[in-house]
Amino acid sequence: MLWIGVFFINGIIGAYAWALLKMILPILGVFGVFINIFLFIFCMVKRKKNNKVLVNFILNLVLIFPILMTMNIIEFIYPIDIERAEPSVTIKWPLAEETIIGWGGDSIEDNLIHVTWPSERWAYDLVMNPYDIGSKNNEDYGIWDKEVYSPISGVVIAAYDGEKDIDPGSEDFTLLEGNHVYIKVDETGTYLLLNHLKKDSVTVKEGDRVNAGDVIGRIGNSGSTSEPHLHIHHQRQDPTKVLHPILAEGLPLYFEGINGEAMPKKGDIIIPDILKN
């Protein structure tokens, strides 16, 4: 039934079904395996038939199997076609300098860390040179402290910048998303999420109306992040009302006013119009 929800129903039902398949059932399967090993040993000692125990053991192994997808040992994209995911939005570029797509696009090759989860199915991680350099100092990364501009007109539904910036490569965070600004899009009523901003840098507050081009904060390294970058994605559900960040329906996100494709992919070098004029 969960697989039916994922493949044929999609939406928020698919998102919950995917989370259960990848995170909850494997835990139950592990418990089931240990219980059945104990029962198998008990049956052998008592010299009783153990066919049912063997069947249960195999079924619990099947429950554990999706953990291989959670760990990306088996790379499996969240199964929804971009044509079926609506509405999409087209937004302005949120940075005013040459940018590189760290992760982005519709394929597992270009966007592995995002496309395996429904909420971030078409998310982007944006960086600038130098990046992926292994330094433990945030200041060594090109995108650090760069201004972030609202990519679209809408209302700020959440703004937070109280999370400290962590050292690259560490895991000393409280919120997965770190410092952030969430915008309800005027055009569609959907939500745009911008994460990992710098502590004390956010210039907007909940309830503010923003227009495309307004400064909303600066790039930091807060939350669950390997190095300074801007994470941005588009989803249907209000992120302040979901039970967990992954329990949402991600939606396509395109850009205008840049060179190249409207949906750029990993490795693309983006030059916004502001630099071309």
Coordinates of C-alpha atoms in Angstrom, one line a residue:
M1 CA 0.0 0.0 0.0
L2 CA 2.8 2.4 0.8
W3 CA 4.5 1.7 -2.6
I4 CA 1.1 2.5 -4.3
G5 CA 1.0 5.8 -2.4
V6 CA 4.4 6.7 -3.6
F7 CA 4.1 5.6 -7.3
F8 CA 0.5 6.4 -8.1
I9 CA -0.9 8.9 -5.6
N10 CA 2.1 11.1 -4.9
G11 CA 1.3 14.5 -3.2
I12 CA 1.4 14.6 0.5
I13 CA 0.3 11.0 0.8
G14 CA 3.3 10.0 -1.3
A15 CA 5.6 12.0 0.9
Y16 CA 4.4 10.3 4.1
A17 CA 4.5 6.9 2.5
W18 CA 8.0 7.5 1.3
A19 CA 9.1 8.5 4.8
L20 CA 7.5 5.4 6.3
L21 CA 9.2 3.2 3.8
K22 CA 12.6 4.6 4.1
M23 CA 12.8 5.5 7.8
I24 CA 10.2 3.7 10.0
L25 CA 9.6 0.2 8.4
P26 CA 13.4 -0.6 8.4
I27 CA 13.5 0.0 12.1
L28 CA 10.5 -2.3 12.6
G29 CA 12.2 -4.8 10.3
V30 CA 15.4 -4.8 12.4
F31 CA 13.4 -5.5 15.6
G32 CA 11.5 -8.2 13.7
V33 CA 14.7 -9.9 12.5
F34 CA 16.1 -10.1 16.1
I35 CA 12.9 -11.4 17.5
N36 CA 12.7 -14.1 14.8
I37 CA 16.3 -15.1 15.3
F38 CA 15.5 -15.6 19.0
L39 CA 12.3 -17.6 18.1
F40 CA 14.3 -19.7 15.6
I41 CA 16.9 -20.6 18.2
F42 CA 14.1 -21.4 20.7
C43 CA 12.4 -23.7 18.2
M44 CA 15.6 -25.5 17.5
V45 CA 16.2 -26.1 21.2
K46 CA 12.6 -27.3 21.6
R47 CA 12.8 -29.2 18.4
K48 CA 9.7 -27.6 17.0
K49 CA 8.9 -26.8 13.4
N50 CA 10.1 -23.3 12.5
N51 CA 8.7 -22.7 9.0
K52 CA 6.6 -19.8 10.1
V53 CA 9.5 -18.2 11.9
L54 CA 11.6 -18.5 8.7
V55 CA 8.8 -16.9 6.6
N56 CA 8.6 -14.0 9.2
F57 CA 12.4 -13.6 9.1
I58 CA 12.3 -13.2 5.3
L59 CA 9.4 -10.7 5.5
N60 CA 11.3 -8.6 8.0
L61 CA 14.4 -8.6 5.8
V62 CA 12.1 -7.2 3.1
L63 CA 11.1 -4.4 5.5
I64 CA 14.7 -3.5 6.1
F65 CA 15.6 -3.3 2.4
P66 CA 14.6 0.4 1.9
I67 CA 17.3 1.5 4.4
L68 CA 19.7 0.9 1.5
M69 CA 17.9 3.7 -0.3
T70 CA 18.0 6.0 2.8
M71 CA 21.8 5.5 2.9
N72 CA 22.1 6.0 -0.9
I73 CA 23.7 2.6 -1.2
I74 CA 20.9 2.0 -3.7
E75 CA 20.4 5.3 -5.4
F76 CA 16.6 5.6 -6.0
I77 CA 15.0 8.9 -7.1
Y78 CA 11.6 9.9 -5.6
P79 CA 9.4 8.6 -8.4
I80 CA 7.4 11.6 -9.7
D81 CA 7.7 13.0 -13.2
I82 CA 8.3 16.8 -13.4
E83 CA 5.3 17.1 -15.8
R84 CA 2.9 15.8 -13.1
A85 CA 4.2 18.1 -10.3
E86 CA 2.3 21.4 -10.3
P87 CA 2.4 24.2 -9.9
S88 CA 5.9 25.2 -10.8
V89 CA 7.3 28.7 -10.2
T90 CA 9.9 30.7 -12.1
I91 CA 11.9 33.1 -9.9
K92 CA 14.8 35.6 -10.1
W93 CA 18.3 34.5 -9.2
P94 CA 18.9 35.1 -5.4
L95 CA 22.5 36.2 -5.7
A96 CA 24.3 39.1 -7.6
E97 CA 27.5 37.3 -8.5
E98 CA 28.7 34.4 -10.6
T99 CA 27.4 31.3 -8.9
I100 CA 27.9 27.5 -9.3
I101 CA 25.3 24.9 -9.0
G102 CA 26.6 22.5 -6.3
W103 CA 23.5 20.3 -6.6
G104 CA 20.5 20.9 -8.8
G105 CA 18.3 19.5 -11.5
D106 CA 15.9 16.7 -12.1
S107 CA 18.2 13.7 -12.3
I108 CA 20.0 11.6 -9.6
E109 CA 23.3 12.2 -11.2
D110 CA 23.0 16.0 -10.9
N111 CA 21.0 16.2 -7.6
L112 CA 21.6 13.1 -5.6
I113 CA 21.3 14.6 -2.1
H114 CA 17.9 16.1 -2.9
V115 CA 16.0 14.0 -5.5
T116 CA 15.7 11.0 -3.1
W117 CA 13.3 13.0 -0.9
P118 CA 9.9 14.3 -2.0
S119 CA 10.2 17.7 -0.2
E120 CA 13.5 18.6 -1.9
R121 CA 12.8 16.8 -5.2
W122 CA 13.9 19.9 -7.2
A123 CA 16.0 21.7 -4.6
Y124 CA 19.3 23.5 -5.3
D125 CA 22.5 24.1 -3.4
L126 CA 24.3 27.2 -4.6
V127 CA 28.0 27.9 -4.1
M128 CA 30.8 30.2 -5.4
N129 CA 34.5 29.7 -6.0
P130 CA 36.3 28.7 -4.0
Y131 CA 34.2 25.8 -2.7
D132 CA 34.7 22.1 -1.7
I133 CA 38.2 23.0 -0.5
G134 CA 38.1 21.2 2.8
S135 CA 38.9 24.3 4.8
K136 CA 37.5 24.5 8.4
N137 CA 37.1 28.3 8.1
N138 CA 33.9 29.7 6.7
E139 CA 35.7 32.8 5.5
D140 CA 37.7 30.7 3.0
Y141 CA 34.6 29.9 0.9
G142 CA 33.6 32.2 -1.9
I143 CA 29.9 32.4 -1.1
W144 CA 30.4 33.2 2.6
D145 CA 28.6 36.4 3.7
K146 CA 27.2 37.2 0.3
E147 CA 23.9 39.1 0.2
V148 CA 20.8 37.0 -0.5
Y149 CA 18.0 38.7 -2.5
S150 CA 14.3 37.7 -2.5
P151 CA 13.8 35.8 -5.7
I152 CA 10.1 36.5 -5.9
S153 CA 7.3 38.6 -4.5
G154 CA 5.4 37.3 -1.5
V155 CA 4.9 37.4 2.2
V156 CA 7.5 36.2 4.7
I157 CA 5.9 33.5 6.8
A158 CA 9.0 32.7 8.8
A159 CA 12.4 34.4 9.4
Y160 CA 15.0 33.2 11.8
D161 CA 18.7 34.0 12.3
G162 CA 19.5 32.8 15.9
E163 CA 21.4 29.6 15.0
K164 CA 25.1 29.8 15.2
D165 CA 27.3 29.2 12.1
I166 CA 29.1 25.9 12.4
D167 CA 32.6 25.0 11.2
P168 CA 32.6 23.3 7.7
G169 CA 32.3 19.6 8.1
S170 CA 31.0 19.6 11.7
E171 CA 27.6 18.5 12.9
D172 CA 27.1 20.9 15.8
F173 CA 23.6 22.2 14.8
T174 CA 20.2 22.4 16.3
L175 CA 17.9 23.0 13.3
L176 CA 18.3 21.0 10.1
E177 CA 17.6 24.1 8.0
G178 CA 19.6 26.5 10.1
N179 CA 18.8 30.2 9.8
H180 CA 16.2 30.7 7.1
V181 CA 13.6 32.8 5.4
Y182 CA 10.3 31.2 4.1
I183 CA 8.2 33.1 1.6
K184 CA 4.6 32.4 0.6
V185 CA 4.5 33.1 -3.2
D186 CA 1.9 35.6 -4.4
E187 CA 1.4 33.8 -7.7
T188 CA 0.7 30.3 -6.6
G189 CA 0.2 30.3 -2.8
T190 CA 3.0 27.8 -2.5
Y191 CA 6.2 28.3 -0.5
L192 CA 9.8 29.1 -1.2
L193 CA 12.4 28.1 1.4
L194 CA 15.9 29.6 1.6
N195 CA 18.2 27.9 4.2
H196 CA 21.6 28.0 5.9
L197 CA 21.8 31.8 6.3
K198 CA 24.3 33.6 8.5
K199 CA 23.6 34.3 12.1
D200 CA 22.1 37.7 12.8
S201 CA 22.0 38.5 9.1
V202 CA 18.3 38.2 8.2
T203 CA 16.8 41.6 7.4
V204 CA 13.1 40.6 7.2
K205 CA 10.6 39.3 9.8
E206 CA 7.4 37.3 9.7
G207 CA 4.6 39.2 8.0
D208 CA 6.8 41.4 5.9
R209 CA 6.0 41.7 2.2
V210 CA 9.0 41.3 0.0
N211 CA 9.5 42.0 -3.7
A212 CA 12.0 40.3 -6.0
G213 CA 15.4 41.9 -5.5
D214 CA 14.9 42.9 -1.8
V215 CA 17.8 41.9 0.4
I216 CA 16.7 39.3 2.9
G217 CA 19.9 38.1 4.5
R218 CA 23.4 36.8 4.0
I219 CA 25.0 33.4 3.2
G220 CA 26.1 31.5 6.3
N221 CA 26.8 28.0 7.4
S222 CA 24.1 27.2 9.8
G223 CA 22.1 24.0 10.2
S224 CA 22.9 20.6 8.6
T225 CA 25.5 21.8 6.0
S226 CA 28.9 20.7 4.9
E227 CA 30.1 24.2 3.9
P228 CA 28.7 27.7 3.3
H229 CA 26.0 27.6 0.6
L230 CA 22.5 28.6 -0.1
H231 CA 19.8 25.9 -0.2
I232 CA 16.6 26.8 -1.9
H233 CA 13.5 24.8 -2.8
H234 CA 9.8 25.1 -3.6
Q235 CA 7.0 23.1 -1.9
R236 CA 3.3 23.0 -1.6
Q237 CA 2.8 22.8 2.2
D238 CA 3.4 25.6 4.7
P239 CA 6.8 24.7 6.2
T240 CA 5.8 26.1 9.5
K241 CA 3.0 23.6 9.8
V242 CA 4.5 20.3 8.7
L243 CA 5.5 17.7 11.3
H244 CA 9.0 17.4 9.8
P245 CA 10.8 19.2 7.0
I246 CA 10.8 16.1 4.8
L247 CA 7.1 15.6 5.1
A248 CA 6.1 18.0 2.3
E249 CA 5.5 17.9 -1.4
G250 CA 8.3 19.4 -3.4
L251 CA 7.5 21.3 -6.6
P252 CA 9.5 22.3 -9.6
L253 CA 11.6 25.5 -9.5
Y254 CA 12.9 27.4 -12.5
F255 CA 14.9 30.6 -12.8
E256 CA 14.7 33.6 -15.2
G257 CA 17.3 36.2 -16.0
I258 CA 20.2 33.8 -16.1
N259 CA 22.4 32.3 -18.8
G260 CA 21.7 28.7 -19.7
E261 CA 18.7 26.5 -18.8
A262 CA 15.8 27.6 -16.7
M263 CA 16.4 24.5 -14.5
P264 CA 20.2 24.5 -14.1
K265 CA 22.0 21.3 -13.0
K266 CA 25.1 20.4 -11.1
G267 CA 28.3 22.1 -12.3
D268 CA 26.5 24.9 -14.3
I269 CA 28.0 28.3 -13.9
I270 CA 25.3 30.9 -13.5
I271 CA 25.7 34.5 -14.6
P272 CA 22.7 36.6 -13.6
D273 CA 21.5 39.4 -15.8
I274 CA 22.8 42.0 -13.4
L275 CA 26.3 41.0 -14.4
K276 CA 25.6 40.9 -18.1
N277 CA 24.2 44.5 -18.3

